[in-house]
Short mmCIF file of C-alpha atoms in Angstrom, two decimals:
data_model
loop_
_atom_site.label_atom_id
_atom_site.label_comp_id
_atom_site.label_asym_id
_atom_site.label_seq_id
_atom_site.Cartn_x
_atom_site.Cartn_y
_atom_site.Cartn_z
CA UNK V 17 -22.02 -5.93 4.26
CA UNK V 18 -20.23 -2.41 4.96
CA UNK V 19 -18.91 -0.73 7.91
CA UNK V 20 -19.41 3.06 7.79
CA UNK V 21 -17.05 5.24 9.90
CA UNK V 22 -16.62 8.99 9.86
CA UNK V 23 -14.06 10.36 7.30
CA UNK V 24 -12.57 12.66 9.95
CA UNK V 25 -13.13 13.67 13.45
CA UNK V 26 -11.15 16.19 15.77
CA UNK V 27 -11.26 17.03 19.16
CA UNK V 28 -9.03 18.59 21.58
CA UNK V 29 -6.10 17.47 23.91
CA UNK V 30 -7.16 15.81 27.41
CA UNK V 31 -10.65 15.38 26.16
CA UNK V 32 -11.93 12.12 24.95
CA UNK V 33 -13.46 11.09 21.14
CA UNK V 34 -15.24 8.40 19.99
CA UNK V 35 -15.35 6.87 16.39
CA UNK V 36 -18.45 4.76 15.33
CA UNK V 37 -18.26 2.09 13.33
CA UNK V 38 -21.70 1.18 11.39
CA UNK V 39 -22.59 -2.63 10.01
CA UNK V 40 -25.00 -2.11 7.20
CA UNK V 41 -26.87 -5.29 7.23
CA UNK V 42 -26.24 -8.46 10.09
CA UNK V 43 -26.58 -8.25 13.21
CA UNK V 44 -22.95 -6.24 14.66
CA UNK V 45 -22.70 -8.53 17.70
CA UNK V 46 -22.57 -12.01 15.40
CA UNK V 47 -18.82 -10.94 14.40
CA UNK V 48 -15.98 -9.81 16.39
CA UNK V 49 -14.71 -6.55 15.22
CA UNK V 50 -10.93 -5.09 15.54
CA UNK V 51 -9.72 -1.97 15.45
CA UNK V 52 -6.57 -0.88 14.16
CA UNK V 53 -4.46 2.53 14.17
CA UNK V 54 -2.09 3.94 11.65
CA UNK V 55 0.04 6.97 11.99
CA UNK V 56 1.17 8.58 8.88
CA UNK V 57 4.13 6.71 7.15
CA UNK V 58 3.55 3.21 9.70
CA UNK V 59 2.76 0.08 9.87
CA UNK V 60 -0.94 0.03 11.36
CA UNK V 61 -0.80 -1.43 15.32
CA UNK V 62 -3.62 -3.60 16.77
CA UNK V 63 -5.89 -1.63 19.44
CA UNK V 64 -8.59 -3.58 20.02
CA UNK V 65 -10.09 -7.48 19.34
CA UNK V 66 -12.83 -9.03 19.78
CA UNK V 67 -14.93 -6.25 20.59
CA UNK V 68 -13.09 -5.45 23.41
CA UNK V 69 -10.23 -6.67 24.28
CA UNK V 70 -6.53 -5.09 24.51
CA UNK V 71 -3.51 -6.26 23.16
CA UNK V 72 -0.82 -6.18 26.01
CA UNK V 73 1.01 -2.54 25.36
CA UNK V 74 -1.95 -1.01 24.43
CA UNK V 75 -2.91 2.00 27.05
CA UNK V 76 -6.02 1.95 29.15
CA UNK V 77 -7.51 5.49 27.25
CA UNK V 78 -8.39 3.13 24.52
CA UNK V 79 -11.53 0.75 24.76
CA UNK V 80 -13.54 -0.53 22.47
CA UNK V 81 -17.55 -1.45 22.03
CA UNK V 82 -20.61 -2.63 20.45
CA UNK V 83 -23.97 -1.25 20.19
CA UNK V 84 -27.08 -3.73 19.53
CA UNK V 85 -28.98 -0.55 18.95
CA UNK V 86 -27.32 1.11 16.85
CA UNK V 87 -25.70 -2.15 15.46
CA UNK V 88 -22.50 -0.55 15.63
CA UNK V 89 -18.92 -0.41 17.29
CA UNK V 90 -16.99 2.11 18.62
CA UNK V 91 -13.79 3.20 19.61
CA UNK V 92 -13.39 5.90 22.35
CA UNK V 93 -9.78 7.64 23.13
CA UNK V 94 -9.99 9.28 26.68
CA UNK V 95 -7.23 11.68 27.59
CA UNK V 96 -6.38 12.74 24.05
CA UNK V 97 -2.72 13.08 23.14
CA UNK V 98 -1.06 14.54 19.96
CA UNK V 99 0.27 11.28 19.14
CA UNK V 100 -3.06 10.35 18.93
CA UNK V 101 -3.22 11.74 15.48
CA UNK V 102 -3.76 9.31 13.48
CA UNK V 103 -6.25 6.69 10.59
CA UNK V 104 -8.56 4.53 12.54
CA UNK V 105 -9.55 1.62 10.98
CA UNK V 106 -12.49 -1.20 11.98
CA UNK V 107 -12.44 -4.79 10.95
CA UNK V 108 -14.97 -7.15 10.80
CA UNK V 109 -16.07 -10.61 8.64
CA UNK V 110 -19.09 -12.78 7.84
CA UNK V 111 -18.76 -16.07 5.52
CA UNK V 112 -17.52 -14.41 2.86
CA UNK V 113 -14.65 -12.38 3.87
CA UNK V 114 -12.91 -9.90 5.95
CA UNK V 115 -14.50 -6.44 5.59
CA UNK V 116 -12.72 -2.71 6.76
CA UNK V 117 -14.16 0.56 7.35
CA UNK V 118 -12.96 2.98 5.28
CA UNK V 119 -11.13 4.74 7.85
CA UNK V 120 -11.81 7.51 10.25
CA UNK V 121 -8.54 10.36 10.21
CA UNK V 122 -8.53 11.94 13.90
CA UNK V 123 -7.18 15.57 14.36
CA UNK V 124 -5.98 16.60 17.82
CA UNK V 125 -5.67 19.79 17.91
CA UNK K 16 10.87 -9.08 20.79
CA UNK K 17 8.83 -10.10 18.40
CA UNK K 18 9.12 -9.15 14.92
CA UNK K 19 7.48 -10.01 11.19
CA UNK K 20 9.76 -8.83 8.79
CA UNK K 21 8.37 -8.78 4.67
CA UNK K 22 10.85 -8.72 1.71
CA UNK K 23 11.06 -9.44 -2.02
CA UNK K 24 9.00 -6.22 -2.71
CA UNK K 25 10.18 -3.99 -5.91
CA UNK K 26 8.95 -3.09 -9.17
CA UNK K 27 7.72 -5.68 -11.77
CA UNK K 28 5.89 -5.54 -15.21
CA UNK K 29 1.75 -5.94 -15.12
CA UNK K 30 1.65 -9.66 -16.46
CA UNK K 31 4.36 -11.16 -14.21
CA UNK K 32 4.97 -12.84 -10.93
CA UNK K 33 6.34 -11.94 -7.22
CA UNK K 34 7.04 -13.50 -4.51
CA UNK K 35 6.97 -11.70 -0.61
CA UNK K 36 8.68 -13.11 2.35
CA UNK K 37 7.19 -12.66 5.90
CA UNK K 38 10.21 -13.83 8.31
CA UNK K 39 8.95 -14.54 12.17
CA UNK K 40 11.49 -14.19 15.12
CA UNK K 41 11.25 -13.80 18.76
CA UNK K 42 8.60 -16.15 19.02
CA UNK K 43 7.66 -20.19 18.33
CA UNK K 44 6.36 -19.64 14.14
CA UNK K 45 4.94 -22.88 13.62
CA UNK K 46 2.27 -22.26 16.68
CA UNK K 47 0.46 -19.41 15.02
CA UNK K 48 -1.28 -18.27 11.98
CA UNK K 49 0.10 -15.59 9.53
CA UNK K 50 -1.69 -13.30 7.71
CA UNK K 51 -1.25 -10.78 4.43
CA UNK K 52 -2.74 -6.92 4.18
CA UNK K 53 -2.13 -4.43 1.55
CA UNK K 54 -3.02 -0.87 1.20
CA UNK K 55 -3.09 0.94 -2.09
CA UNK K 56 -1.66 4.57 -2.59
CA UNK K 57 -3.82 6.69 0.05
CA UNK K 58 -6.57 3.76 0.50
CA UNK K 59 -7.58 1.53 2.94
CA UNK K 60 -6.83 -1.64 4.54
CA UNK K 61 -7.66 -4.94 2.59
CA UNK K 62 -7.26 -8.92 3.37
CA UNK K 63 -5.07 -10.22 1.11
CA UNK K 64 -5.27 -13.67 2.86
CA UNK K 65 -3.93 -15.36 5.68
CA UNK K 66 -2.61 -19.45 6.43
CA UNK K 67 -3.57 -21.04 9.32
CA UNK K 68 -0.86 -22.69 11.71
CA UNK K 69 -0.43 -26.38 11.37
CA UNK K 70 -2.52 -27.64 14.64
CA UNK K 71 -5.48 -26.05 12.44
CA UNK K 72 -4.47 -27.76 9.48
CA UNK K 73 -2.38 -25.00 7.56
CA UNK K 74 -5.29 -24.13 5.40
CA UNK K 75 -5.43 -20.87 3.59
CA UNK K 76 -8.67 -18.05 3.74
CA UNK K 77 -7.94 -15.14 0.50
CA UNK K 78 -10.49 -12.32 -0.39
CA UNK K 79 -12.26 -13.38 -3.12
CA UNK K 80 -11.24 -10.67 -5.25
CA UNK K 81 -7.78 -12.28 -5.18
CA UNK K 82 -8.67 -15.97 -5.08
CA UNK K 83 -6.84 -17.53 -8.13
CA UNK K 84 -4.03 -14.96 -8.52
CA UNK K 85 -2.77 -15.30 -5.27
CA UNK K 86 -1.27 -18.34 -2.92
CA UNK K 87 0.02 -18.13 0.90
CA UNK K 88 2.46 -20.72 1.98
CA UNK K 89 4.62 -21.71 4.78
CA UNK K 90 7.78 -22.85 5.56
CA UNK K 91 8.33 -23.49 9.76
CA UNK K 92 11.59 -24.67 8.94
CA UNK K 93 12.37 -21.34 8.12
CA UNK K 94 10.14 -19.46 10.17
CA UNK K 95 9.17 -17.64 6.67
CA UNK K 96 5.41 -17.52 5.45
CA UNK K 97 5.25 -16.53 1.65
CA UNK K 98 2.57 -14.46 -0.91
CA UNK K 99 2.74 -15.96 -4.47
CA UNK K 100 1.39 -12.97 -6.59
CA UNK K 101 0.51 -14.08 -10.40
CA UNK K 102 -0.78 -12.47 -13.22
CA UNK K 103 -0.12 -8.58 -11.91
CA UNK K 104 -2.20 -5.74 -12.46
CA UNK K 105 -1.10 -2.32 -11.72
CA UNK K 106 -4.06 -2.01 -9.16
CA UNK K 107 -2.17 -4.40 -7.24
CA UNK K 108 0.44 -1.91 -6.38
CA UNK K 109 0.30 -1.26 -2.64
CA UNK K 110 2.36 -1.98 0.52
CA UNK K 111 1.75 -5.20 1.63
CA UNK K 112 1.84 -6.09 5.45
CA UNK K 113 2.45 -9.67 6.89
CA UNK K 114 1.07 -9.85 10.55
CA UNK K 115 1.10 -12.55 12.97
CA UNK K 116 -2.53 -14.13 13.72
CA UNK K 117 -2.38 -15.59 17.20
CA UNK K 118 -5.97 -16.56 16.85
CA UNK K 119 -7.96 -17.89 13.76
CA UNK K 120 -10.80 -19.96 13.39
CA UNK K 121 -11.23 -24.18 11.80
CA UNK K 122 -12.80 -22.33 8.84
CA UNK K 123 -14.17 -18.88 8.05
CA UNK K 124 -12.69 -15.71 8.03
CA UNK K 125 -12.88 -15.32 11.90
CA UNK K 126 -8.77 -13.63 12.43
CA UNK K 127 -6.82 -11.81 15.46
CA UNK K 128 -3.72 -9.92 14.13
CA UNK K 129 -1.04 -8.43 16.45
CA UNK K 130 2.27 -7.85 14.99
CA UNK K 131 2.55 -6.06 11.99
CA UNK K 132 5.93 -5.80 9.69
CA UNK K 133 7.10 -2.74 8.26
CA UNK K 134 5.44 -2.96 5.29
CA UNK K 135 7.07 -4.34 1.37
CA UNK K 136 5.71 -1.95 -1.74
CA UNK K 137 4.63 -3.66 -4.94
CA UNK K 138 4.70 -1.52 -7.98
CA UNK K 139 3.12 -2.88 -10.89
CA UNK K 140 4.37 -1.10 -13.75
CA UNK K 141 5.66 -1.45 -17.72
#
């Protein structure tokens, strides 16, 4: 299978954006998905697991979820910042291995 | 504070073998998985492969694009979890990431990454 995210999306500060992330065949919900963020030049850093779930350290303006209808998951950032600028990346796996989005690059500007 | 830490990265000749080192501290090694990323010039993410911790049975998952080519090992003596590259191709040149896996499953690909190292770049190159 696939996920499908946006190449880019911007918004502005203080408002809030959410990134979709699109499974092309299977059911979304059978398979935790992750979500990871990578500033330019880093290491990526762990956002979200299992669906939903925060890593300790991670702020509260990030939460993630899944859609049965649109058999996707998303990631919405409330309260945009300019360090918010950054590659978002989803995760997920089936039986035959781990599969990434290609990567959404956010603009706050 | 925990920290993964890779090494051993550096230039080497398409044919040839490396070896990365993913050292562990601030935190009981033996007790969780350990997992290996890369990310080619301006690409994505991709699952090298990951080793389970020993109360799972220290099994190995790879992508099955790499299967073959490349082996994950452990030492918990050392705190030190290891990627065996073989047979290099210049598309393997990327950074590769080692990243702590708190939570894996008995089998499958089913992996929860939180700590991420700075990062050791491969170039595969005559």
């Amino acid at each position: 299978f696939m996920l499908t995210q946006p190449r880019s999306v911007s918004e502005s500060p203080g408002k809030t954006v959410t990134i979709s992330c699109t499974r092309s065949s299977g059911d979304i919900a059978t398979n935790y998905v992750q979500w990871f963020q990578q500033r330019p030049g880093s290491s990526p850093i762990t956002l979200i697991y299992e669906d939903d779930q925060k890593p300790s350290g991670v702020p509260d303006r990030f939460s993630g979820s899944i859609g049965s209808a649109s058999n996707s998951a998303s990631l919405t950032i409330s309260g945009l910042k300019t360090e918010d600028e950054a590659e978002y990346y989803c995760q997920s796996y089936d039986t035959n291995g781990v599969v990434f989005g290609g990567g959404t690059k956010l603009t706050v500007l | 504070e925990v920290q993964v830490v890779e090494s051993g990265g550096g230039l080497v000749q398409p044919g040839r073998s490396l070896r990365l080192s993913c050292t562990g501290s601030g935190f009981t090694f033996g007790d969780y998985g350990m997992s290996w990323f890369r990310q080619a010039p301006g690409k994505g993410l991709e699952l090298v492969g990951f080793i389970r911790n020993t109360a799972y049975g220290g099994t190995t998952q790879y992508a099955a694009s790499l299967r073959g080519r490349f082996t994950i090992s452990r030492d918990d003596s050392k705190n030190i979890a290891y990627l065996q590259m073989s047979s290099l191709k210049t598309e393997d040149t990327a950074v590769y990431y080692c990243s702590r896996a708190p939570r894996v499953g008995f089998s499958g690909y089913y992996l929860i990454v939180d700590h991420w190292g700075q990062g050791a770049l491969v170039t595969v190159s005559s």
